[in-house]
Coordinates of C-alpha atoms in Angstrom, one line a residue:
M259 CA -2.9 -4.8 -15.6
S260 CA -1.0 -6.7 -18.3
A261 CA 0.3 -9.5 -16.1
P262 CA -0.2 -13.1 -17.2
T263 CA -3.3 -14.8 -15.9
G264 CA -1.3 -16.9 -13.3
R265 CA 0.3 -13.7 -12.0
R266 CA -3.1 -11.9 -11.8
R267 CA -4.6 -14.8 -9.8
A268 CA -1.6 -14.8 -7.4
L269 CA -2.0 -11.1 -6.9
A270 CA -5.7 -11.4 -6.3
K271 CA -5.1 -14.1 -3.8
A272 CA -2.4 -12.1 -2.0
L273 CA -4.6 -9.0 -1.9
T274 CA -7.5 -11.0 -0.4
V275 CA -5.2 -12.5 2.2
L276 CA -3.6 -9.1 3.1
L277 CA -6.7 -6.9 3.0
P278 CA -9.9 -9.0 3.3
M279 CA -12.2 -6.0 4.1
G280 CA -10.7 -3.4 1.7
P281 CA -13.2 -1.3 -0.3
Y282 CA -13.6 -2.5 -3.9
A283 CA -12.3 0.7 -5.5
D284 CA -9.2 0.8 -3.4
M285 CA -8.6 -2.9 -4.0
E286 CA -8.8 -2.5 -7.8
R287 CA -6.3 0.3 -7.7
I288 CA -3.9 -1.7 -5.5
R289 CA -4.3 -4.7 -7.7
A290 CA -3.5 -2.7 -10.8
D291 CA -0.4 -1.1 -9.1
A292 CA 0.8 -4.5 -7.9
G293 CA 0.6 -5.8 -11.5
A294 CA 2.7 -3.0 -12.9
V295 CA 5.7 -3.9 -15.0
H296 CA 8.2 -2.6 -12.4
M297 CA 6.7 -5.1 -9.8
K298 CA 6.8 -8.2 -12.0
T299 CA 10.0 -9.6 -10.5
L300 CA 8.6 -9.4 -6.9
P301 CA 6.7 -12.2 -5.3
P302 CA 2.9 -11.4 -5.4
S303 CA 2.7 -10.9 -1.6
V304 CA 5.5 -8.3 -1.7
A305 CA 4.1 -6.5 -4.7
V306 CA 0.6 -6.3 -3.1
W307 CA 2.1 -5.1 0.2
L308 CA 4.1 -2.3 -1.5
A309 CA 1.2 -1.3 -3.7
A310 CA -1.2 -1.3 -0.7
V311 CA 1.1 0.9 1.5
A312 CA 1.8 3.3 -1.3
H313 CA -1.9 3.6 -2.2
V314 CA -3.0 4.1 1.4
R315 CA -0.2 6.7 2.0
H316 CA -1.2 8.8 -1.0
A317 CA -5.0 8.4 -1.0
H318 CA -5.9 8.1 2.7
T319 CA -3.3 10.2 4.7
D320 CA -1.9 13.7 4.9
Y321 CA 1.3 12.6 3.1
E322 CA 0.8 14.8 0.1
K323 CA -0.1 17.8 2.3
L324 CA 3.0 17.3 4.3
L325 CA 5.1 17.2 1.1
A326 CA 3.4 20.4 0.0
E327 CA 4.3 22.0 3.3
G328 CA 8.0 21.3 2.7
Y329 CA 8.6 18.1 4.6
D330 CA 11.0 15.7 2.9
R331 CA 9.7 12.3 1.9
E332 CA 11.2 10.4 4.8
S333 CA 9.8 12.8 7.4
A334 CA 6.4 12.8 5.7
R335 CA 6.3 9.0 5.6
F336 CA 7.2 8.9 9.3
F337 CA 4.4 11.2 10.3
V338 CA 1.7 9.2 8.5
I339 CA 2.6 5.7 9.8
D340 CA -0.3 5.8 12.3
Q341 CA -2.8 7.0 9.7
I342 CA -1.7 4.2 7.3
N343 CA -2.0 1.6 10.1
A344 CA -5.5 3.0 11.0
V345 CA -6.7 2.4 7.4
L346 CA -5.0 -1.0 7.3
T347 CA -6.7 -1.9 10.6
R348 CA -10.1 -0.9 9.3
W349 CA -9.6 -3.1 6.3
R350 CA -8.6 -6.0 8.6
A351 CA -5.0 -6.2 7.3
T352 CA -3.0 -9.1 8.3
R353 CA 0.1 -6.9 8.5
L354 CA 0.7 -3.4 9.7
L355 CA 3.5 -0.9 8.8
D356 CA 6.3 -0.7 11.3
A357 CA 8.4 2.5 11.8
N358 CA 11.5 0.4 11.1
D359 CA 10.2 -0.8 7.7
E360 CA 12.3 0.5 4.9
L361 CA 9.2 1.9 3.0
A362 CA 7.9 3.7 6.1

């Protein structure tokens, strides 16, 4: 992560608030993704949320398998919402993904 120190602290705090019980390896990946250059204009809480949902979707659900089976991205994302929320719940997330969310 090449974000300035203040940004890194803000991302770390937002991550702790959002996912207080997340596994260390997953949290490090989410922290790095939230600190990516394309996320720098977003508020830390938004960058962490987007990075967390994307990480969980790709690493902890059947999303990639559904894409490989020929589902389009929107359909595959719809079918894994419950899996994403199950992981977020295990990690004691303070927010869950809603089917109406744009990134769902």
